[in-house]
Structures are given as structure tokens and as C-alpha cells.
Short mmCIF file of C-alpha atoms and ligand atoms in Angstrom, two decimals:
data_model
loop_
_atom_site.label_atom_id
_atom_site.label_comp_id
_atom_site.label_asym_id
_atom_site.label_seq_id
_atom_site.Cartn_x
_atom_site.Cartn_y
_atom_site.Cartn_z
CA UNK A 1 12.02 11.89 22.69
CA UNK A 2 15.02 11.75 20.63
CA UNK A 3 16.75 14.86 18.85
CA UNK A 4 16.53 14.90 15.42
CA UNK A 5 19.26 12.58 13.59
CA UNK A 6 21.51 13.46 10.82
CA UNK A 7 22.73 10.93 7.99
CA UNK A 8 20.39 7.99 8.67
CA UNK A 9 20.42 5.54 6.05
CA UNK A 10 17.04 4.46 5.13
CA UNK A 11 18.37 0.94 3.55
CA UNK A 12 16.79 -1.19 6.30
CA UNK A 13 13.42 1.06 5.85
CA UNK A 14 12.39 0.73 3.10
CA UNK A 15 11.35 -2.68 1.35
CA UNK A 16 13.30 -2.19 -1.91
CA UNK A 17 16.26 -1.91 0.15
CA UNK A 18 17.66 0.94 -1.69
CA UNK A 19 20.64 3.09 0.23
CA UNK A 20 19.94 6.22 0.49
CA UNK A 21 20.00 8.52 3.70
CA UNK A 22 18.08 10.75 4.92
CA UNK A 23 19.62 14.23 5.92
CA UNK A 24 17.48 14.68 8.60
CA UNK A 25 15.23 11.68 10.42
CA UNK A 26 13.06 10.82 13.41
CA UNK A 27 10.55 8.91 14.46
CA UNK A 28 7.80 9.67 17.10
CA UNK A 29 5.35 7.46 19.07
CA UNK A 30 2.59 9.73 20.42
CA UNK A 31 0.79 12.44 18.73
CA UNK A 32 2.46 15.23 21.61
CA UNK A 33 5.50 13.95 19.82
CA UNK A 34 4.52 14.40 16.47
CA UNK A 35 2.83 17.77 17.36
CA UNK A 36 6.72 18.42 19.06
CA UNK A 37 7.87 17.62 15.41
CA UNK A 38 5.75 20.03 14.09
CA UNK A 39 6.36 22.73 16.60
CA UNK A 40 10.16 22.64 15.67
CA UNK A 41 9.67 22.50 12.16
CA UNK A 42 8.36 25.79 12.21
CA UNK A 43 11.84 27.42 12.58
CA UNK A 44 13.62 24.52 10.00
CA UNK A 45 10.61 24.98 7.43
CA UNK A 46 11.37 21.88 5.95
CA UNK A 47 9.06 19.54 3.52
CA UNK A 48 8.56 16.46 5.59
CA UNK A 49 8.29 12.95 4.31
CA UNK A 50 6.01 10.57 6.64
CA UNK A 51 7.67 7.06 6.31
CA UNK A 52 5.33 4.02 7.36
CA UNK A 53 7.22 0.79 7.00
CA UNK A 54 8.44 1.61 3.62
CA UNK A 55 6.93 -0.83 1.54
CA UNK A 56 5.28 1.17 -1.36
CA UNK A 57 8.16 3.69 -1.41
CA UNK A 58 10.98 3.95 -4.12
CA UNK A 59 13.58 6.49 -3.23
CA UNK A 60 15.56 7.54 -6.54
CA UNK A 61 18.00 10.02 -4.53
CA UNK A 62 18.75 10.83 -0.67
CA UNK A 63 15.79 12.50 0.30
CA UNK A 64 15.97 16.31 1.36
CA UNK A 65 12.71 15.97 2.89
CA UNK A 66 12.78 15.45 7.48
CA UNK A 67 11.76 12.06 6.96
CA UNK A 68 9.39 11.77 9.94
CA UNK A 69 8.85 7.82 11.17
CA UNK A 70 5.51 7.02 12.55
CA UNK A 71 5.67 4.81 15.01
CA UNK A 72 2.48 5.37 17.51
CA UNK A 73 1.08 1.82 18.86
CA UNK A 74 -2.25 0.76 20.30
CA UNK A 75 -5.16 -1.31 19.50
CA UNK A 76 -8.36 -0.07 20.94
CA UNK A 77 -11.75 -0.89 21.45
CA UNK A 78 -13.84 2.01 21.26
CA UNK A 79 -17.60 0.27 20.96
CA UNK A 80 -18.25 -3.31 21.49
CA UNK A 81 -21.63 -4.61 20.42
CA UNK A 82 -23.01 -8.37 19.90
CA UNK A 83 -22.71 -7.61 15.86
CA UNK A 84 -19.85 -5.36 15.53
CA UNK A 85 -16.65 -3.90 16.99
CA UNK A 86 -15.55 -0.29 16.61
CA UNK A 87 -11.76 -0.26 16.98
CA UNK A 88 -9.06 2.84 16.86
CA UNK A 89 -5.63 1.49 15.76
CA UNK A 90 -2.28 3.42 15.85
CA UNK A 91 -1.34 4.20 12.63
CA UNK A 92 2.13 2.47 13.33
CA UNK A 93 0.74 -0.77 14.06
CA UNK A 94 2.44 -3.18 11.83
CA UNK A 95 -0.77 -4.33 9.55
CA UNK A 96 0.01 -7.97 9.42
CA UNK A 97 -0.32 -8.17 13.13
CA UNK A 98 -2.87 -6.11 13.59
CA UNK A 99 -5.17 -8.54 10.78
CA UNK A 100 -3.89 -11.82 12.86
CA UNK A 101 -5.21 -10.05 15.83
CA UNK A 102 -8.43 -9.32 14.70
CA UNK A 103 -8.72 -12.49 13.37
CA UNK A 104 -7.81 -14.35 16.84
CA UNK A 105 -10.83 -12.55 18.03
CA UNK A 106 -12.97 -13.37 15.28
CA UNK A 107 -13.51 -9.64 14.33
CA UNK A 108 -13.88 -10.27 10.35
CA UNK A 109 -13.38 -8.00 7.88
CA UNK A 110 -10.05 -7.56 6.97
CA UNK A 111 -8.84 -11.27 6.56
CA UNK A 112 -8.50 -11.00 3.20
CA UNK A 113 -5.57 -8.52 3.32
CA UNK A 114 -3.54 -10.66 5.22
CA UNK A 115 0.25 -10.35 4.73
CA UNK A 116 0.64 -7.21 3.13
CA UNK A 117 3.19 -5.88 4.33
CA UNK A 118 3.92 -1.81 6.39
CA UNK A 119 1.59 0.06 8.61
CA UNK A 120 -2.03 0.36 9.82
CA UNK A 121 -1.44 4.27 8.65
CA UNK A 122 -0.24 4.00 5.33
CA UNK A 123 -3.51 1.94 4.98
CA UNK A 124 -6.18 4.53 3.76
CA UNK A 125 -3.34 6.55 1.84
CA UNK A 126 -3.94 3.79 -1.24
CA UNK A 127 -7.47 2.18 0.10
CA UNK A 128 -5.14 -0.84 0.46
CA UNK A 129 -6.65 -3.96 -1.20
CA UNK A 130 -6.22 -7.51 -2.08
CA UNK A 131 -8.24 -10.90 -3.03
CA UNK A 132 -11.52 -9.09 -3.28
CA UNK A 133 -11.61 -6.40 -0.23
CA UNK A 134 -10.50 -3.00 0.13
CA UNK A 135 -9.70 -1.14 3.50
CA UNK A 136 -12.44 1.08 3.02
CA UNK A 137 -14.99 -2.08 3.05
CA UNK A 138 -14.39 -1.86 7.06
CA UNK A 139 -12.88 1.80 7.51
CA UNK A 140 -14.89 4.07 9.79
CA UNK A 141 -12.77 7.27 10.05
CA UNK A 142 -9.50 8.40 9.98
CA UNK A 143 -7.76 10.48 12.21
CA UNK A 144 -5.10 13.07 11.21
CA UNK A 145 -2.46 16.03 12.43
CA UNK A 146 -2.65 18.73 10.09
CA UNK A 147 1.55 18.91 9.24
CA UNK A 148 1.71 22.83 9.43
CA UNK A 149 -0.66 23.58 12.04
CA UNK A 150 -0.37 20.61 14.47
CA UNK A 151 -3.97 20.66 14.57
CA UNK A 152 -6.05 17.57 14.76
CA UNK A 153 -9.11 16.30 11.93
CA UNK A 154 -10.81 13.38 11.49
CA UNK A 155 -12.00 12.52 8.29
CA UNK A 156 -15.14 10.28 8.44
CA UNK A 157 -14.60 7.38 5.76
CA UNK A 158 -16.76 9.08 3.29
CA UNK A 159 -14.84 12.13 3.25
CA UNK A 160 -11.49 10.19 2.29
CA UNK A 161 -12.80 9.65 -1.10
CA UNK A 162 -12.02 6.21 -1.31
CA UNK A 163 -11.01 4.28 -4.87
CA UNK A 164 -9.19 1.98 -6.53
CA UNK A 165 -5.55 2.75 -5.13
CA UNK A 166 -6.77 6.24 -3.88
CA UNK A 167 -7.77 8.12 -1.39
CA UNK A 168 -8.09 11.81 -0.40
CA UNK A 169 -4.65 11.67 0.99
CA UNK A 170 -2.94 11.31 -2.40
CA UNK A 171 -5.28 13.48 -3.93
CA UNK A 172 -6.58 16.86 -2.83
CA UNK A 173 -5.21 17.25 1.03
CA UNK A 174 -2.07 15.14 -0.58
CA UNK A 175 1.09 16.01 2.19
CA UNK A 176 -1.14 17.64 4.08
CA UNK A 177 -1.65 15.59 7.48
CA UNK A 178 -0.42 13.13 9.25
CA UNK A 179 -2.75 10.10 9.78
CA UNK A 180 -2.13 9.15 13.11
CA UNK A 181 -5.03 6.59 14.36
CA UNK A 182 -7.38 4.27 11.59
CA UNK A 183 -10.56 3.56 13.32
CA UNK A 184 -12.17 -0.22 11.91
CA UNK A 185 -15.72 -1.67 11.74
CA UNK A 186 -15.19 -5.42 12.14
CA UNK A 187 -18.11 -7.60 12.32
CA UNK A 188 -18.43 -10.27 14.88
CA UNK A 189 -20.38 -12.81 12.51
CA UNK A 190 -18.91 -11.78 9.46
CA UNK A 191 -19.07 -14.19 6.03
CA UNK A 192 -16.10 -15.43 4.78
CA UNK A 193 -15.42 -14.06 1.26
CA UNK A 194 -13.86 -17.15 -0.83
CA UNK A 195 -14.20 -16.11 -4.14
CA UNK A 196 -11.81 -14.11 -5.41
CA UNK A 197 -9.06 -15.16 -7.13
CA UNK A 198 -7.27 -18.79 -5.76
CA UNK A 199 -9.09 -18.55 -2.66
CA UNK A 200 -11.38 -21.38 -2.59
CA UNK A 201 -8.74 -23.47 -4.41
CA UNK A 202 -6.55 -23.23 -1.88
CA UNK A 203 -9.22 -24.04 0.72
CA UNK A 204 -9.84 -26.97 -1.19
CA UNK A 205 -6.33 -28.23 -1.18
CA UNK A 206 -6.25 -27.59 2.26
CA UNK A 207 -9.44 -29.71 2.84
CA UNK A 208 -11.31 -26.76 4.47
CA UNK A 209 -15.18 -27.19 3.55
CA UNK A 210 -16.51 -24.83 6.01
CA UNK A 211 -13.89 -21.90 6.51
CA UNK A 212 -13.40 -19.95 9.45
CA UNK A 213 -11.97 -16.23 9.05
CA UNK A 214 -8.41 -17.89 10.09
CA UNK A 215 -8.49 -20.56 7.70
CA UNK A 216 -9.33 -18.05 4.92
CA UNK A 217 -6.54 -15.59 6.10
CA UNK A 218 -4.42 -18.46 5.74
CA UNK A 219 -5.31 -19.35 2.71
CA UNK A 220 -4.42 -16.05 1.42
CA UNK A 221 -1.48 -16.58 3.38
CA UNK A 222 -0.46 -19.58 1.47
CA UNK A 223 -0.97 -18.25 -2.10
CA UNK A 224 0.84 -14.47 -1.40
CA UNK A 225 3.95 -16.65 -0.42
CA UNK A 226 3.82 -18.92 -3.36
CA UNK A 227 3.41 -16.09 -5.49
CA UNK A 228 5.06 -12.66 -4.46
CA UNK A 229 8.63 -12.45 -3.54
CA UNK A 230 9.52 -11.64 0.23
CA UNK A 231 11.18 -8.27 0.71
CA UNK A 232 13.44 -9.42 3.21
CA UNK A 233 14.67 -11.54 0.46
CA UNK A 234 14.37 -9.83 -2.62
CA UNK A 235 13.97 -5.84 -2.56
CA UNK A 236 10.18 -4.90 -3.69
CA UNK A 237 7.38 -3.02 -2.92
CA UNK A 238 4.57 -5.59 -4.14
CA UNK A 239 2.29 -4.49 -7.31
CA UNK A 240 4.64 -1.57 -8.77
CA UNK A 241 2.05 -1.04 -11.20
CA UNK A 242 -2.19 -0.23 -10.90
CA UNK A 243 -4.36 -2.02 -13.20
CA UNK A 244 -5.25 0.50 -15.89
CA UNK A 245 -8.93 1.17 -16.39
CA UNK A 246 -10.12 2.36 -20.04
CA UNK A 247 -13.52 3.27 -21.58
CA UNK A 248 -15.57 0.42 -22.78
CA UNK A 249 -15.03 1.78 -26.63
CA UNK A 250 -11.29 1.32 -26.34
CA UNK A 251 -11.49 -1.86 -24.72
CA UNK A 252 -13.83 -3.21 -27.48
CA UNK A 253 -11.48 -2.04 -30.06
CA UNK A 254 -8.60 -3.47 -28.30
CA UNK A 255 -10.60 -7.31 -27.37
CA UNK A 256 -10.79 -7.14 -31.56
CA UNK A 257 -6.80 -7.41 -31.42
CA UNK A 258 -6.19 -9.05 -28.58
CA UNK A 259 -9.10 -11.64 -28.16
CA UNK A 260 -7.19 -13.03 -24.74
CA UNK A 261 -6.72 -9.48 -23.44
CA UNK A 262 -7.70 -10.32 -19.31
CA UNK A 263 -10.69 -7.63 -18.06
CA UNK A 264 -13.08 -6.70 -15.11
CA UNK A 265 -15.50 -4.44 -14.58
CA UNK A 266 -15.20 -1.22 -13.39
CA UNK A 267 -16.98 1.99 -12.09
CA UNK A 268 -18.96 4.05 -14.64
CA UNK A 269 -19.09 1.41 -17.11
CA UNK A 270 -15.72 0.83 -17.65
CA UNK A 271 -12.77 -1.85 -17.81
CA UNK A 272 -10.32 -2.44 -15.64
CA UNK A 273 -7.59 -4.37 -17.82
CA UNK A 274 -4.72 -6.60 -15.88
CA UNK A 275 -1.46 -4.90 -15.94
CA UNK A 276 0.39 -8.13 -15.19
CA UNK A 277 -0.84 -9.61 -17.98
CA UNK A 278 -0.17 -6.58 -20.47
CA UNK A 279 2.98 -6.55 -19.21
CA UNK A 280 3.47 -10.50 -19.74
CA UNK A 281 2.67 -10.00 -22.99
CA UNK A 282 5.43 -7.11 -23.91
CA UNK A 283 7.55 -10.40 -22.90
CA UNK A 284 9.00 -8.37 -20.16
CA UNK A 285 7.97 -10.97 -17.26
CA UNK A 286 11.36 -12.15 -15.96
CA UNK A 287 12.86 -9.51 -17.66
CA UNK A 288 16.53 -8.23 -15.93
CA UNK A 289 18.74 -5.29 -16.57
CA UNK A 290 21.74 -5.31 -14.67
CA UNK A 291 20.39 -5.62 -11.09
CA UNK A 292 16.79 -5.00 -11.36
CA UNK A 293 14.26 -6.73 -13.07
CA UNK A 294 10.77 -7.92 -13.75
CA UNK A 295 9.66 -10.65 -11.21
CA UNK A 296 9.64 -13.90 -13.35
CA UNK A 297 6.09 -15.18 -10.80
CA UNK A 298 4.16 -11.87 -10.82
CA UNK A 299 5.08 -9.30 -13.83
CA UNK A 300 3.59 -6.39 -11.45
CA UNK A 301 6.27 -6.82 -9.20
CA UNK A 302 9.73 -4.97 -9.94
CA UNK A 303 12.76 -6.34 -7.70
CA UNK A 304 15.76 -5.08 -6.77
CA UNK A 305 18.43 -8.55 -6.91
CA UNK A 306 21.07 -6.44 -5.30
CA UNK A 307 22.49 -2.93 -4.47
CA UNK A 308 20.53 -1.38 -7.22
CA UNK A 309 19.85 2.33 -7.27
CA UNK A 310 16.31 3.82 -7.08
CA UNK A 311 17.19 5.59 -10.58
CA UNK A 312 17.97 1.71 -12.36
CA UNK A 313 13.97 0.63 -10.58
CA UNK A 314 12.60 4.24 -12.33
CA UNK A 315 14.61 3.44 -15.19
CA UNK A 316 13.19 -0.13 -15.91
CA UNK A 317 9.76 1.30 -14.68
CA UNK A 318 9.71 3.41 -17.81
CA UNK A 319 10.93 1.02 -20.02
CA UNK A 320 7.57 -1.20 -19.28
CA UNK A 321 5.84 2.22 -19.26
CA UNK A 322 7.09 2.75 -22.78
CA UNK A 323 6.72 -0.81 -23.75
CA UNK A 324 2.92 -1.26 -22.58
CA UNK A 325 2.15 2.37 -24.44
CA UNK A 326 3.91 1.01 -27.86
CA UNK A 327 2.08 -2.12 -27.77
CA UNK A 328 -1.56 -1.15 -26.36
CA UNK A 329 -1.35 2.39 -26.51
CA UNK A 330 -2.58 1.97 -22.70
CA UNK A 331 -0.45 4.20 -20.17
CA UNK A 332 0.28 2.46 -17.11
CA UNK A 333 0.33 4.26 -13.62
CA UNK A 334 2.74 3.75 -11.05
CA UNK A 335 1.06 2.78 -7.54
CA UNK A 336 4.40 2.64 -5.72
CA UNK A 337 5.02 6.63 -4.21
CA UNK A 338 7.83 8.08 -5.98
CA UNK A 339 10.72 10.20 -3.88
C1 LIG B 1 5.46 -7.91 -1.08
C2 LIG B 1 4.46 -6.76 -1.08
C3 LIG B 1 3.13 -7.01 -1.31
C4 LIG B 1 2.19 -5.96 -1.30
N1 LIG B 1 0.89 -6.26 -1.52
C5 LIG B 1 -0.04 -5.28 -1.51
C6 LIG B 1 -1.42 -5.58 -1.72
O1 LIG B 1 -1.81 -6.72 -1.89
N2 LIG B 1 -2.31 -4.55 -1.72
C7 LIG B 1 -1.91 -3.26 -1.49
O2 LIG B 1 -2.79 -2.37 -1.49
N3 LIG B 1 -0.61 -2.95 -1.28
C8 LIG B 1 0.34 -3.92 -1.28
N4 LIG B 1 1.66 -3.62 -1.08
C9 LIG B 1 2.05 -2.22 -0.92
C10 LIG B 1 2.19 -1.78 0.56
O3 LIG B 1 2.37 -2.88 1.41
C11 LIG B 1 0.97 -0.99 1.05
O4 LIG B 1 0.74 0.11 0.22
C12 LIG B 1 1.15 -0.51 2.50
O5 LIG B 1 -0.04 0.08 2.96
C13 LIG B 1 2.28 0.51 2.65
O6 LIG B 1 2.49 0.69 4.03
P1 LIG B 1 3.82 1.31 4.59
O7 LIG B 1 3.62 1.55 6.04
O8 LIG B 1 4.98 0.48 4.24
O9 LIG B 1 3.86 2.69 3.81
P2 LIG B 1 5.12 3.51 3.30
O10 LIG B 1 5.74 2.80 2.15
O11 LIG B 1 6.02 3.83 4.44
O12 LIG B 1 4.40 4.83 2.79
C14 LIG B 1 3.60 4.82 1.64
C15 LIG B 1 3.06 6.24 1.40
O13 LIG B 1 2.18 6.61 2.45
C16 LIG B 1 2.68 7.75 3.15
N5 LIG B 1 2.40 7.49 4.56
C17 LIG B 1 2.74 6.39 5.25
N6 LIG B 1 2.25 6.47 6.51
C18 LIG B 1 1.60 7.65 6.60
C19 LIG B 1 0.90 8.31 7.65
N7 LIG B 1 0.77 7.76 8.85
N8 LIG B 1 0.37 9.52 7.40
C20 LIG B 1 0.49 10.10 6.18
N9 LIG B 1 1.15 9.53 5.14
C21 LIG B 1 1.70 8.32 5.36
C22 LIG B 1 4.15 7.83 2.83
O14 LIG B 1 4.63 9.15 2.92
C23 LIG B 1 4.16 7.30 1.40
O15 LIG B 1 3.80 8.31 0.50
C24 LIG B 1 2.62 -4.64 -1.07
C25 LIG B 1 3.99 -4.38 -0.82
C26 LIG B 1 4.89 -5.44 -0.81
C27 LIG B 1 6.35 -5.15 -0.53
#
């Protein structure tokens, strides 16, 4: 394993592309490295910063964090049964490749998160989700290094306290471990799910009638590329926003001004309202200050058009912040992690 570096730049690791560098950096591929990591940390006493792929990361200043890159492999099969497939995947598995995989093999499951982009082990940190599934729809347990002790824990899914864009891991145990193996339920005659969102109109178009699991991940293929701009060439980190959910009182109140106002149900009787189109409505969608700006496609997505600092992304991240508040009174919450 390598020594510890000095003076990385992070610019190529994270999906905004922002330059920063990290005072001290490394990256380990087994857990005896990580626990190596930990072992020598206990003389530096540093606060260490677990980077995945970088792609729900904004760095506003070099960070004095160890930044600690997770890079353990592996695709496992740790039950096999005519229904179902128990799988433990290292948590530095790019995701992507791990879905394509799965789907290859007709494991289904997790086709509908196709394409988003960074690792198998930043997965549970937000309960990734997209076009109507959620990691923790096929998420057996999670499997973690404690970062002071070196110890190991695994979490059953239950116990991570899975919601929308949550998880224990952000919550109450939030820095606390390293997740270093996901371990997937994947069904071997699984339904395809068509209806959420563009889905089935994108079947359709594609003259699919009887979808396999491929055919729907590439449907969902088709649509994220039409609609969300590719890191590699435009510096993002997808949604930069969550959908805000309010009580059912303030979203009555708010339908009477705002008879178009776009809602779904959520937990607990509540709404969950679309921050893309709140924000559409400000008339911030294509919005640009200096070199950042609102994506003109998708008015969740902040990009970075060229060497822009984290500080400008923050800075226009409050002004849409500010501008949602004034107009809806509704705060919106950042879902991109904040260093
Ligand atoms: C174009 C685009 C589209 C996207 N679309 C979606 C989408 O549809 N749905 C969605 O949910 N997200 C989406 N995202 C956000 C992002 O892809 C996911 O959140 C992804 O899971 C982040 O993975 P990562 O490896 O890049 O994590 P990173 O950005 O590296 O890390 C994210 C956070 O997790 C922590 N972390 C990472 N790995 C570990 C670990 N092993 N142990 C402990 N902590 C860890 C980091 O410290 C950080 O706080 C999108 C991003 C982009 C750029």
C-alpha cells in the first residue's frame, strides 16, 4: 500500500470538477488497508473524509480533512436460490457497472437506477433513487469499519433507517464508519417497473411491448442522457436540490395560489412538492452567474461551465435557496454533501 500523499488535487475526483487539493490523500482497496489507515491515524488524529467517486460532493475550500479513497472491488455471490440472489458488493464498485452486471444476469432490482453515476458505497449513504426505486427496495445489509476503532458492524437494512435521501449514515452514526461492502437482494424473475416517469414512453418509442430488465435499464438510459448533463462534460453532481416535503395544510394553502404547483404523496400524509419545478418558476432555470449556473434541461441540476470555485456553486445555491423561500416560503434542502 501506498504512503500517504501530500497536495493531491481532487479536480479529476470529484464530478463538479472543482480544484481543490487535498493536504493529505489515499486510497485503499481491502479492508486490512483501510483498518492500516485507521491504525495510523491514531497518532495524526485527523478528521477523515471518505471520497466515493465524487459525484454528490461540492468542495468550497481545500479540504483539511485525510481524504481517504475507497476503492475495494468484488462482486460476490453469497446465496443463490431459483427466486433470488444474495450478493456482497465492494463498496468501490463503480455503480453503473455493477447495475449492467446484474442486469446481464437477469438479477432485477436495481435497473431502474441505471447510470447514476459514483460508487456501490456511497449508495445507502442517500438511499440512492431514481424513476420509481430506491436502493433500499433491494438492500439487505450493509457492512461497515467503525473510523476510530477499526472495528467491523453490519447494519441489517432496517437498522440504516432508510428515507427519502437518507439514511442512518447521514444521520445519527453520521462520519462514523466506513461502509465497506453493500450486500443486494436481486430477484431472478423480477417485474419490470415501467411506470414512473418517461419510462414506458420511451419503451414505446423504442417499440418494446414486452420489456426485459435490459430494455428497461436502457430506457432509463436513454432519457437520463437526453435530460441531465454529463459530468465529464459539464461539472455537476446531478439533483443539487431534494424535493421538499410540507404538511398537507400548507400545501392546500399554497395549491390556492399556485393551482399548477406539481405534488406527490408522501409519508405521514404529506406532500412532496417538485423542487425543479419551484425553482422553474423563480425563473431561475437556465439561470448563469459568471461561471456557474442553473441547468437550462433540469432546474435541479447546478453546473459548473468552467473553473468555477466551490464558493460561486454555494453562492448561487443560496441565491435559489433565498429565491424559492421569498416566493413559496418553502426552504429547500441541499442533497449534494457540503465540504
Ligand atoms: C449526473 C448525475 C446524476 C445523478 N443522479 C442521481 C440520481 O438519480 N439519484 C441519486 O440518488 N443520486 C444521483 N446523483 C448523485 C450521486 O451519483 C449519488 O449520490 C452517488 O451515490 C454518489 O456516489 P459517489 O461514490 O460519487 O459518492 P461521493 O460523492 O464520493 O460521496 C458522497 C458522500 O458519501 C460519503 N461516502 C462515500 N462513500 C462512502 C463510504 N464507502 N463510506 C462512508 N461514506 C461514504 C462521502 O464522504 C460523501 O459524504 C447523480 C449525480 C450526478 C453527477
Amino acid at each position: 500500500m501506498q504512503e500517504p500523499q501530500k497536495n493531491i488535487s481532487l479536480k479529476t475526483l470529484n464530478t463538479f470538477g472543482i480544484d481543490v487539493s487535498a493536504e493529505l490523500f489515499s486510497s485503499f482497496n481491502t479492508e486490512e488497508e483501510l483498518k492500516y489507515l485507521i491504525e495510523l491515524n491514531k497518532n495524526e488524529k485527523k478528521e477523515v473524509l471518505i471520497l466515493g467517486g465524487g459525484s454528490n460532493i461540492l468542495f468550497t475550500k481545500n479540504p483539511e480533512q485525510w481524504v481517504w479513497q475507497n476503492c475495494i472491488k468484488g462482486i460476490e455471490v453469497i446465496s443463490d436460490s431459483s427466486n433470488e440472489v444474495l450478493l456482497k458488493v465492494g463498496a468501490g464498485e463503480n455503480w453503473h457497472n455493477f447495475v449492467l452486471y446484474c442486469v446481464d444476469k437477469n438479477w432485477g432490482g436495481i435497473e431502474n437506477l441505471s447510470l447514476i453515476p459514483g460508487c456501490v458505497g456511497a449508495g445507502p449513504m442517500q438511499n440512492i433513487g431514481a424513476y420509481g426505486a430506491e436502493l433500499k427496495d433491494t438492500c439487505h445489509a450493509v457492512e461497515c469499519i467503525e473510523r476510530k476503532t477499526g472495528q467491523s458492524k453490519t447494519f441489517t437494512a432496517q437498522e440504516c433507517e432508510f428515507g427519502y435521501r437518507e439514511s442512518i449514515f447521514k444521520q445519527k452514526v453520521k462520519d462514523q464508519y466506513v461502509i465497506t461492502y453493500v450486500y443486494f437482494k436481486l430477484s431472478k424473475n423480477a417485474k419490470v417497473n415501467t411506470q414512473y416517469g418517461s419510462i414506458q414512453q420511451e419503451l414505446d418509442a423504442m417499440q418494446i411491448a414486452e420489456p426485459t430488465l435490459k430494455d428497461v435499464s436502457n430506457a432509463v438510459i436513454n432519457i437520463r442522457q437526453s435530460k441531465l448533463p454529463n459530468p465529464s462534460e459539464l461539472g455537476n453532481a446531478g439533483s443539487f436540490f431534494k424535493n421538499p416535503v410540507i404538511s398537507e395544510a400548507k400545501f392546500k394553502s399554497l395549491k390556492e395560489k399556485f393551482p399548477q404547483i406539481i405534488s406527490y404523496p408522501a409519508a405521514n400524509g404529506n406532500v412532496k412538492l417538485a423542487a425543479g419545478w419551484l425553482i422553474e418558476q423563480c425563473g431561475l432555470k437556465g439561470f448563469r452567474q459568471n461561471n456557474v449556473g442553473v441547468h437550462s434541461k433540469q432546474a435541479l441540476v447546478i453546473v459548473n461551465y468552467g473553473n468555477s470555485k466551490g464558493s460561486e456553486i454555494w453562492e448561487l445555491s443560496e441565491k435559489v435557496i433565498q429565491t424559492v423561500k421569498d416566493t413559496f416560503d418553502v426552504e429547500l434542502e441541499r442533497e449534494v454533501n457540503i465540504y
